[in-house]
Coordinates of C-alpha atoms (C1' of nucleotides) in Angstrom, one line a residue:
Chain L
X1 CA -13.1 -223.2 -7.1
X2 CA -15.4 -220.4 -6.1
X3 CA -14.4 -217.0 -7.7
X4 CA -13.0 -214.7 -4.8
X5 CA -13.5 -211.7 -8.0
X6 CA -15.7 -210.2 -10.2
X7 CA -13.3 -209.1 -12.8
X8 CA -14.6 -212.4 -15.1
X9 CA -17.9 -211.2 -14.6
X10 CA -17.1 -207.6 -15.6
X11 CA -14.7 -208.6 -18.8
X12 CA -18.3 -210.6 -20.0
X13 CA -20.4 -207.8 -19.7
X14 CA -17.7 -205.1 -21.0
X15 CA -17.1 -207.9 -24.0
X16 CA -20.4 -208.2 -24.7
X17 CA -20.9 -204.4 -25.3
X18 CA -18.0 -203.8 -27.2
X19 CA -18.7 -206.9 -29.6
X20 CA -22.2 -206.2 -30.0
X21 CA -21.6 -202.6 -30.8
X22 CA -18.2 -202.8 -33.4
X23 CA -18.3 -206.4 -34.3
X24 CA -15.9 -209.4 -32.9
X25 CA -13.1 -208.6 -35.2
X26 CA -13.2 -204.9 -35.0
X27 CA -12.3 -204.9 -30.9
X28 CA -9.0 -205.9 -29.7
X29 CA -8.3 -207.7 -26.8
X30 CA -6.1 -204.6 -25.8
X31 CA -9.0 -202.5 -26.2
X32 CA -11.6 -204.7 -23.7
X33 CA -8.9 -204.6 -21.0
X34 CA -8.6 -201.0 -21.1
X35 CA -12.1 -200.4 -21.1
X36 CA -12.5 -203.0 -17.9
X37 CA -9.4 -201.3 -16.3
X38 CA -7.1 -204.4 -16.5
X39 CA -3.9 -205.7 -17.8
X40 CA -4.9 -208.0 -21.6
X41 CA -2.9 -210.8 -19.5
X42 CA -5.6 -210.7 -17.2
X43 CA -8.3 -211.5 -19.5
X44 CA -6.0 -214.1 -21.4
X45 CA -6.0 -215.5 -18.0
X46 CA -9.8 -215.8 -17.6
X47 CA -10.5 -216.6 -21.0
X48 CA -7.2 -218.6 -22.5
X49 CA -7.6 -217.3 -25.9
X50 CA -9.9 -214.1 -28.1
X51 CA -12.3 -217.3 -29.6
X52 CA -12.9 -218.0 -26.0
X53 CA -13.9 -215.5 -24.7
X54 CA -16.4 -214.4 -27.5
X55 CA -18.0 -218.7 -27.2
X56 CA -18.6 -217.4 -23.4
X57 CA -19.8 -214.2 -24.2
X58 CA -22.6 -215.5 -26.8
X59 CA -23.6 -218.4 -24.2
X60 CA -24.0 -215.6 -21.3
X61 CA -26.0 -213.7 -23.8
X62 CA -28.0 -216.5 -24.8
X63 CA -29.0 -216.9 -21.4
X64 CA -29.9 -213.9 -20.4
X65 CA -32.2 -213.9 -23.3
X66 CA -34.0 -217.4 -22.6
X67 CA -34.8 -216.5 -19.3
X68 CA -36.1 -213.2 -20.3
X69 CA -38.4 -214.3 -22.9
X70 CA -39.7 -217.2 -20.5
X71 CA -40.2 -215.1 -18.1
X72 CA -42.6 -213.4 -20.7
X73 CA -44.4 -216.5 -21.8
X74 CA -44.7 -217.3 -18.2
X75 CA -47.0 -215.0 -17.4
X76 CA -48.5 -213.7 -20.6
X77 CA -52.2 -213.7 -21.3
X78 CA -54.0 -215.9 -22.6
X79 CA -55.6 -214.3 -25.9
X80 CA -53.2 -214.6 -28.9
X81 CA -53.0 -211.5 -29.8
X82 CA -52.4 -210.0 -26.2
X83 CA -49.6 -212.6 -25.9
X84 CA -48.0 -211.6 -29.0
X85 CA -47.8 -208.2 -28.0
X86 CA -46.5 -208.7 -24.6
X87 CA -43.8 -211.6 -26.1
X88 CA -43.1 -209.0 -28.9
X89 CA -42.8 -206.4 -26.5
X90 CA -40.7 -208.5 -23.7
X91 CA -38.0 -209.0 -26.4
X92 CA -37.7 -205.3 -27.4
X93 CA -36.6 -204.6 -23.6
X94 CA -33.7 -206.0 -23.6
X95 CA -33.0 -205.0 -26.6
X96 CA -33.7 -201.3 -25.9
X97 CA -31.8 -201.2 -22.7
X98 CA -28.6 -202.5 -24.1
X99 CA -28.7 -202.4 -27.7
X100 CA -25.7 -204.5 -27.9
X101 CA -27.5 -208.0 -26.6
X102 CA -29.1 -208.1 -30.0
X103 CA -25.8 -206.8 -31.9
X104 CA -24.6 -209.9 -31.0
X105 CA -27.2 -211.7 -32.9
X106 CA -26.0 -210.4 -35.4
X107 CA -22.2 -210.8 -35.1
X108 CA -23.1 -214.7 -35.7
X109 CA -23.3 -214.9 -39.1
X110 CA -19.7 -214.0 -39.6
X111 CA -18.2 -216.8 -37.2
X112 CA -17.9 -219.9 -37.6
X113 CA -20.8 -221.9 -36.7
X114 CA -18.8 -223.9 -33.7
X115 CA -18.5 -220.7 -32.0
X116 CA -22.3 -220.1 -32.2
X117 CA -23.5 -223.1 -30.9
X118 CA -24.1 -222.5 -27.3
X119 CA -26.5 -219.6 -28.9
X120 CA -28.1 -221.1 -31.2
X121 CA -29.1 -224.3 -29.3
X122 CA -30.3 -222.1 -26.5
X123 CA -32.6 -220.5 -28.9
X124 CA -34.3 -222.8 -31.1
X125 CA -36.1 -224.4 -28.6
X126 CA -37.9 -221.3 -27.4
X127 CA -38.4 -220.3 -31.8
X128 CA -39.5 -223.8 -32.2
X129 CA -42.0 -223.6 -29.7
X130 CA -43.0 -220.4 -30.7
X131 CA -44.6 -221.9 -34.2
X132 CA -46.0 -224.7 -32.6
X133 CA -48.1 -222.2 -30.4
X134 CA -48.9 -220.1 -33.6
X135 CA -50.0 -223.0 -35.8
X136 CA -52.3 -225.0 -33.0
X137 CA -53.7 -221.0 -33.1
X138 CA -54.0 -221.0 -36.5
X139 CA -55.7 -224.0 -36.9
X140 CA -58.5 -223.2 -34.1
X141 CA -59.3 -220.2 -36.1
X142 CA -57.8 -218.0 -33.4
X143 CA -55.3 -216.5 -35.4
X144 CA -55.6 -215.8 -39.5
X145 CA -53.7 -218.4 -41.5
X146 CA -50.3 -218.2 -42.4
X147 CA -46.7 -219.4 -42.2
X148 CA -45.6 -219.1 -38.7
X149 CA -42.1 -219.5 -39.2
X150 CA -41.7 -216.8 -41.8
X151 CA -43.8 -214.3 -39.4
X152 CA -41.8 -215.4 -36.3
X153 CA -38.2 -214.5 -38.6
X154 CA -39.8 -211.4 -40.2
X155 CA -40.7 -210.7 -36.3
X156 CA -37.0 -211.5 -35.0
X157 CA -35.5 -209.4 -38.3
X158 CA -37.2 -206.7 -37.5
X159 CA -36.4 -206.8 -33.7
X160 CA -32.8 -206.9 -34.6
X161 CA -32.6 -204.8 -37.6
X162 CA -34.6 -202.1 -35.1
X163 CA -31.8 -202.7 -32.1
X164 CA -28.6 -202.7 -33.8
X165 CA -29.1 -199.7 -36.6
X166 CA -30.3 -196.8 -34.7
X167 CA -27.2 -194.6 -36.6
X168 CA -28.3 -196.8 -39.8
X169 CA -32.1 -195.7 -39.1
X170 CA -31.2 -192.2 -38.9
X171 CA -29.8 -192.3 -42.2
X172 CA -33.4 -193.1 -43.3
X173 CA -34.5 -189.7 -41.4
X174 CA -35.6 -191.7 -38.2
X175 CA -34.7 -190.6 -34.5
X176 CA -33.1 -193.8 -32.2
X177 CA -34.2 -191.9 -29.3
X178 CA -36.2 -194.0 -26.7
X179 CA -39.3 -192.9 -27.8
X180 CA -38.3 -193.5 -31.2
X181 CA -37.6 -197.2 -30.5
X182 CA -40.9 -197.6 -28.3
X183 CA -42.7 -195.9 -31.1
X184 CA -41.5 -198.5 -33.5
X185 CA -41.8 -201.1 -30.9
X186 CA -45.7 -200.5 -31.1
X187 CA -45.4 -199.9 -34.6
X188 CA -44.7 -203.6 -35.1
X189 CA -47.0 -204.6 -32.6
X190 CA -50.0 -203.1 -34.3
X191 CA -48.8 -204.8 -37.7
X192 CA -49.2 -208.3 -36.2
X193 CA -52.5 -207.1 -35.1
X194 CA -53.5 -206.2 -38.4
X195 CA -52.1 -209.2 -39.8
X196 CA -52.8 -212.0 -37.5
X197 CA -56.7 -210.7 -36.3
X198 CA -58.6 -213.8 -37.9
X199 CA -61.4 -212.0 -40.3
Chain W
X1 CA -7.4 -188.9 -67.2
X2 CA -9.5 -191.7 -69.3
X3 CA -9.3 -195.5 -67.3
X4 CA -7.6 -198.0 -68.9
X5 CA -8.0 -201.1 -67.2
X6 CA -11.0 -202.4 -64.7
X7 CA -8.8 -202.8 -61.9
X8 CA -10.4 -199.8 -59.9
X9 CA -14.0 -201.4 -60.8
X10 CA -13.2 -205.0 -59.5
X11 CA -11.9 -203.5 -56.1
X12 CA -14.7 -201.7 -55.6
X13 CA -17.1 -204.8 -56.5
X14 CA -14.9 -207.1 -54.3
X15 CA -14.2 -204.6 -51.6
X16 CA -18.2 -204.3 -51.9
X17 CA -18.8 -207.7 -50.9
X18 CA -16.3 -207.9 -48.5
X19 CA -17.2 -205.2 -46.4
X20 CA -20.7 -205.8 -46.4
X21 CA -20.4 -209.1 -45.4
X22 CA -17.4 -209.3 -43.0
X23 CA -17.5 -205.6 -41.9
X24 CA -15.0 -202.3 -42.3
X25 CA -12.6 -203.4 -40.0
X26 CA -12.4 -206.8 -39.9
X27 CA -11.5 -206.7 -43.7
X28 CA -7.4 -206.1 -44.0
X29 CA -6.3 -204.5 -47.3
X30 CA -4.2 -207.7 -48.1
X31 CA -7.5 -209.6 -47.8
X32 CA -9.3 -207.9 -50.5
X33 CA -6.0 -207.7 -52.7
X34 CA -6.1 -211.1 -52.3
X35 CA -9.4 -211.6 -53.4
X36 CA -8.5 -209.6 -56.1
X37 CA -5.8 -210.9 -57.8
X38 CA -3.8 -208.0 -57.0
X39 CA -0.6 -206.8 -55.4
X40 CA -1.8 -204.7 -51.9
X41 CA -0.1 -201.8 -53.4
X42 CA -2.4 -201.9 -56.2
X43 CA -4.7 -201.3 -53.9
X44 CA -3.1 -198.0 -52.9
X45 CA -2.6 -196.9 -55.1
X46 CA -6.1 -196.7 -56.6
X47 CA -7.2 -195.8 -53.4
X48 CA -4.4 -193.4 -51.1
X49 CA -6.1 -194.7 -47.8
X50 CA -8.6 -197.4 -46.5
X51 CA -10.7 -194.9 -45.2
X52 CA -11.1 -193.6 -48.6
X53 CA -11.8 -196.8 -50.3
X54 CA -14.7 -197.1 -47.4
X55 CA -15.6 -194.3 -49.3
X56 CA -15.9 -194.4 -52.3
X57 CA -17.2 -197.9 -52.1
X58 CA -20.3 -196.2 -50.0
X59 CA -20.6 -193.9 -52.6
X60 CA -21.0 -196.1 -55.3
X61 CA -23.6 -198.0 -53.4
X62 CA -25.3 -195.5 -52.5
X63 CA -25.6 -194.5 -56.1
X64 CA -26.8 -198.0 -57.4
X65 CA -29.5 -198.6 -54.6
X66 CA -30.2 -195.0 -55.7
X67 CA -30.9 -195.7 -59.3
X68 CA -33.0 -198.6 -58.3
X69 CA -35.6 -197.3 -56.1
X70 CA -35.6 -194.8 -58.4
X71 CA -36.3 -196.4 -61.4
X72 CA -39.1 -198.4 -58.8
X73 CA -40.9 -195.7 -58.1
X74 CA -41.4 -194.1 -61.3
X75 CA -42.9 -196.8 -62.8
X76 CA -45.0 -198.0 -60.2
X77 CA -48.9 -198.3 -60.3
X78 CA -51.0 -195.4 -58.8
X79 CA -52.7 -197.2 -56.3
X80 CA -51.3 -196.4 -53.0
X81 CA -51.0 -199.8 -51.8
X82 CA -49.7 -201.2 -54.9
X83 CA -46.8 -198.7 -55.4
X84 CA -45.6 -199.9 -52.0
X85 CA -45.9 -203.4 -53.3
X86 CA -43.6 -202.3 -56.0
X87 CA -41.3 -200.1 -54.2
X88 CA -40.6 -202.8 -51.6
X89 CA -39.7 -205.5 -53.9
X90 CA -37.7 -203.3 -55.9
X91 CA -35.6 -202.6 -52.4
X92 CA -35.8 -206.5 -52.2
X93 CA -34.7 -207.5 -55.2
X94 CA -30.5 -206.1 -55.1
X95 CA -30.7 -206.9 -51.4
X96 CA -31.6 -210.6 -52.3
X97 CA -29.2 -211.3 -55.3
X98 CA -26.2 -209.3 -53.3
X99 CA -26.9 -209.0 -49.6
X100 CA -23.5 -207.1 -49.2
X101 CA -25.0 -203.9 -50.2
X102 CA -27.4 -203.9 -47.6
X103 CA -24.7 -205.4 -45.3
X104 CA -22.9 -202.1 -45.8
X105 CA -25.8 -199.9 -44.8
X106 CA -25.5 -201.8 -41.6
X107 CA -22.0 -200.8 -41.0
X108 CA -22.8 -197.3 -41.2
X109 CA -23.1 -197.1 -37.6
X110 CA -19.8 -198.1 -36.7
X111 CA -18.3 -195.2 -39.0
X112 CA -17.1 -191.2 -38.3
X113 CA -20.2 -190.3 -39.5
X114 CA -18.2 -188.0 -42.0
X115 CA -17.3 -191.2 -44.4
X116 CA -21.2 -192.2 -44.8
X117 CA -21.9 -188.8 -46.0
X118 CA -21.9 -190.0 -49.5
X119 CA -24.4 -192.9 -48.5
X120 CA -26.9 -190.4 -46.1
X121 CA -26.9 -187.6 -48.5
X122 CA -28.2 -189.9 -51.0
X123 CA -30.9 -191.7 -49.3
X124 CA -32.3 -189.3 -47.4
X125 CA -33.9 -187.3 -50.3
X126 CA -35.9 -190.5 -51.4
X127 CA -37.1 -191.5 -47.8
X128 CA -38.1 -187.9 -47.3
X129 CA -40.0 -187.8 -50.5
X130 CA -41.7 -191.5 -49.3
X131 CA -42.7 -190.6 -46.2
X132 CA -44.0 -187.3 -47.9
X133 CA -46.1 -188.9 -50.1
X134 CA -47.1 -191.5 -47.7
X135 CA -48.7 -189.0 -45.5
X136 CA -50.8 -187.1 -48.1
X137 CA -52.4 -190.6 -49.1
X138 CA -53.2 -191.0 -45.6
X139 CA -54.4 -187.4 -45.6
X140 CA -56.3 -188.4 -48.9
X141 CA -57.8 -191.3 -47.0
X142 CA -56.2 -193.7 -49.4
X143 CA -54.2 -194.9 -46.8
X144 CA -54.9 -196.0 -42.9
X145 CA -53.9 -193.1 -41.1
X146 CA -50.6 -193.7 -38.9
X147 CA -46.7 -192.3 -38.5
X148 CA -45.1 -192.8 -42.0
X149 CA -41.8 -191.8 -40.7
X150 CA -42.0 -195.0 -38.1
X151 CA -43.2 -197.2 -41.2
X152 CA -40.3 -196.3 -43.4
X153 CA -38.1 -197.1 -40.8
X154 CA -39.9 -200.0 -39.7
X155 CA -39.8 -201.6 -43.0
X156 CA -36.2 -200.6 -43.7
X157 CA -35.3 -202.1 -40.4
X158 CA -36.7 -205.5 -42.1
X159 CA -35.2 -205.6 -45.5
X160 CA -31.6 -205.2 -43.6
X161 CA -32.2 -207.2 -40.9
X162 CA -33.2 -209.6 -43.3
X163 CA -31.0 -209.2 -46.0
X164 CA -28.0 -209.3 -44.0
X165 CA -28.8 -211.9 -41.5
X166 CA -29.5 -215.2 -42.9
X167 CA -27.3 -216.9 -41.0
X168 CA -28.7 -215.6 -37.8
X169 CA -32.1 -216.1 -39.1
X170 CA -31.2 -219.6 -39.4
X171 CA -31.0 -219.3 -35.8
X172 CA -34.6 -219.6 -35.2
X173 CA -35.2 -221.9 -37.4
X174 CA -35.4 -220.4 -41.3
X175 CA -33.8 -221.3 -44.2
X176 CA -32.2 -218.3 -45.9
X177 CA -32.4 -219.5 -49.6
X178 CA -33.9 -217.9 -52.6
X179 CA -37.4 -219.3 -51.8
X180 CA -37.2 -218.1 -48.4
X181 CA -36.3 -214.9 -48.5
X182 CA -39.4 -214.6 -51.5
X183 CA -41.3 -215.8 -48.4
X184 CA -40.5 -213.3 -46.0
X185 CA -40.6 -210.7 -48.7
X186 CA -44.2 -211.5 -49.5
X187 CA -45.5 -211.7 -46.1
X188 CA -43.5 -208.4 -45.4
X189 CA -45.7 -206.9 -48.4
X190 CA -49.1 -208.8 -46.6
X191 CA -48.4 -207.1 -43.7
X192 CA -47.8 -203.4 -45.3
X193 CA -51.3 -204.1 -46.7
X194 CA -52.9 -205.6 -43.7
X195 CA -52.2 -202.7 -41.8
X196 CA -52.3 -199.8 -44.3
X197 CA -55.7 -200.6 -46.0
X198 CA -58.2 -197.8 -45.1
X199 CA -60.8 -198.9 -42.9
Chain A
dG1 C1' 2.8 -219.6 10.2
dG2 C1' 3.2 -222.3 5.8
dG3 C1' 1.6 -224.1 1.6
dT4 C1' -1.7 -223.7 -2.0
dT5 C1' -4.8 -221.4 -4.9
dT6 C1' -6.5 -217.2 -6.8
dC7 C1' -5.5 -213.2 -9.3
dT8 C1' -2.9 -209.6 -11.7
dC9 C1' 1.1 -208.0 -13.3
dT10 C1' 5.6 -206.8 -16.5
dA11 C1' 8.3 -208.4 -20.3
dC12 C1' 8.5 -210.4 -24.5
dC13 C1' 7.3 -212.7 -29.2
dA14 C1' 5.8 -213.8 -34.1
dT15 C1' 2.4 -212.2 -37.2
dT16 C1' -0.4 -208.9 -39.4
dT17 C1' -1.9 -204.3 -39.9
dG18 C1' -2.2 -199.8 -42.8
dG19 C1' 1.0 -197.3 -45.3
dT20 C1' 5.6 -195.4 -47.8
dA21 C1' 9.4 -195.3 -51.4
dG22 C1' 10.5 -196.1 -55.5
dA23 C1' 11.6 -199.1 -59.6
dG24 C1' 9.9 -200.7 -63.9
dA25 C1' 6.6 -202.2 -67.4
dA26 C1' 3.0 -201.0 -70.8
dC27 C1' 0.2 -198.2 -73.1
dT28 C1' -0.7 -193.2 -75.1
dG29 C1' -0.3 -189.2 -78.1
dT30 C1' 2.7 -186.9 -81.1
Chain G
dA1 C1' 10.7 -193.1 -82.0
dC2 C1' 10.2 -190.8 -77.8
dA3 C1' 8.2 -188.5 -73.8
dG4 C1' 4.7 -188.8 -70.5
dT5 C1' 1.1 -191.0 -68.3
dT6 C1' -1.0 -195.2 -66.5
dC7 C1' -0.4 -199.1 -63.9
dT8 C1' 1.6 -202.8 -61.0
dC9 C1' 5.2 -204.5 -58.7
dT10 C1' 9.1 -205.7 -54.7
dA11 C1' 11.0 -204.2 -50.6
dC12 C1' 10.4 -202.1 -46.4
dC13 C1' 8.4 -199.9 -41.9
dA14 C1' 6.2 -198.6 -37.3
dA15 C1' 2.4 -199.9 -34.8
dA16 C1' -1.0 -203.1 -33.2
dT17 C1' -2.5 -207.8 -33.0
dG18 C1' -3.3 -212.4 -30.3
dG19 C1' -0.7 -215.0 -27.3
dT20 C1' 3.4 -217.0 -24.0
dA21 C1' 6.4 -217.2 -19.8
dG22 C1' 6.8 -216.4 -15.6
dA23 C1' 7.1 -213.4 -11.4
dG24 C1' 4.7 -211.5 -7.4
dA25 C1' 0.8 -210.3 -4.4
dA26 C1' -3.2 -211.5 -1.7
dA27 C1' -6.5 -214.5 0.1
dC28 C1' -7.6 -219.3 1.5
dC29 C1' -7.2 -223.7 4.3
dC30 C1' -4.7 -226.3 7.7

DNA sequence: GGGTTTCTCTACCATTTGGTAGAGAACTGT
DNA sequence: ACAGTTCTCTACCAAATGGTAGAGAAACCC
């Protein structure tokens, strides 16, 4: 059952782009096969049907994801605030190197939630956990009081609202450059800071 | 050349909605007739094209969130840190009771760039005039010194990622209803002050 | 080498897409 | 009452959509 070729792999990754960037409906299966150099039949073969294909698309994303932001929590340091900035920070890498990842995110709301599962499951865990950390700080004075949840979503809105508007953002006179996005990036870091130091 | 009936006003509302919450292209003209009540043709007649009902319904945004922020900042208190209070709830407050309009600033990116003239045209002036008058408070000292252009964009970034995502928010673990969204709004506004506050 | 699995292809299909042509109501000003 | 405009409709079209059927290479195991 082993695959002999990485045409699955690169219909994924091409998928994921093209999804992220013009939204499930807007991309054609037609248009993903001539981007990947390959008949539509060919994809219909690897995934059976469109639905499919987008299901495996979000799981691979979510995946990619987890192991990135483990990887961050991993080896973060131990003072709140310095692992808050490097979490923060982990997350805006992916999401600077391929926009797209986190246009995904966003493509969820619009699908049915069946569709979404393998996403969503993947990530609540790792959100869940996430407040948990932030209110045991709270409580021990480490970090000012708040509600964790809200700052964790008003983090991840941001994230994602940053990623996946750079033309929208221009509209508001603001350059998507790299150093625009890393300027934002610690932007939003020194926020938290502000916000979260205890007094 | 005086209108007689509301049908060009309700596919404007509708298309509004749709749009903004489904996306440009994933929106079929039958669709919205449908929604209507209306015969596709209807439609086409009104409007000659899609791309022009795009248009104009990006115009007519445009103008509303136009007259709102407008209206905002006008008759908002002189202290520096409670007109940005007022200004951001007043971007809140159409974004909460009809997330579609923000919805359709996010689809601005996947447009020729020549139908969101309307839309860019429009906002720019007022985040110009923002981040103008942001910088001569911090100048004044009124204001913690910092890039106003990346705070503008940074809290725009929010409000759409917010206002436009609830079901992705929901993802990690936040309920998107009335309360919430008050929630996020005020610790968006906590934060603004946190980290603006002159030392 | 022969049979099986893996992989990609051409040919085709029903449905939906944005859009055209043009008929026919219904309201307007005179 | 009548002419012109405003407004909505049915009927149709070429192109694109997601998907099926099945043929033909190429690599694999024996």
């Amino acid at each position: 059952m082993a695959r002999r070729s990485g045409t699955r792999d690169t219909i994924l990754e091409r998928a994921t782009d093209l999804f992220g960037l013009r939204g499930f409906e807007a991309v054609s299966l037609d248009q993903i096969a001539a981007d990947v150099g390959v008949a539509k039949q060919t994809l219909l073969y690897w995934f059976p049907s469109k639905d499919d294909l987008i299901e495996q698309v979000l799981a691979a994303t979510a995946a990619e994801l987890a192991v990135v932001v483990e990887a961050a929590i991993r080896s973060a340091p131990d003072d709140p605030l310095d692992r808050i900035e490097a979490v923060v920070k982990a997350v805006f890498r992916p999401a600077v190197r391929r926009p797209a990842l986190l246009g995904l995110v966003r493509e969820i709301g619009r699908l049915p939630s069946s569709s979404s599962d393998a996403l969503t499951t993947r990530v609540q865990p790792l959100v869940a956990r996430a407040v948990q950390w932030m209110r045991s700080e709270m409580d021990a004075g480490r970090l000012r009081s708040g509600d964790p949840s809200v700052i964790v979503a008003l983090v991840y809105a941001t994230v994602t609202g940053i990623a996946t508007e750079p033309e929208a953002l221009r509209a508001v006179g603001w350059n998507a450059d790299i150093s625009g996005l890393r300027r934002l990036r610690d932007e939003l870091v020194l926020f938290l800071r502000a916000a979260l130091t205890p007094r």
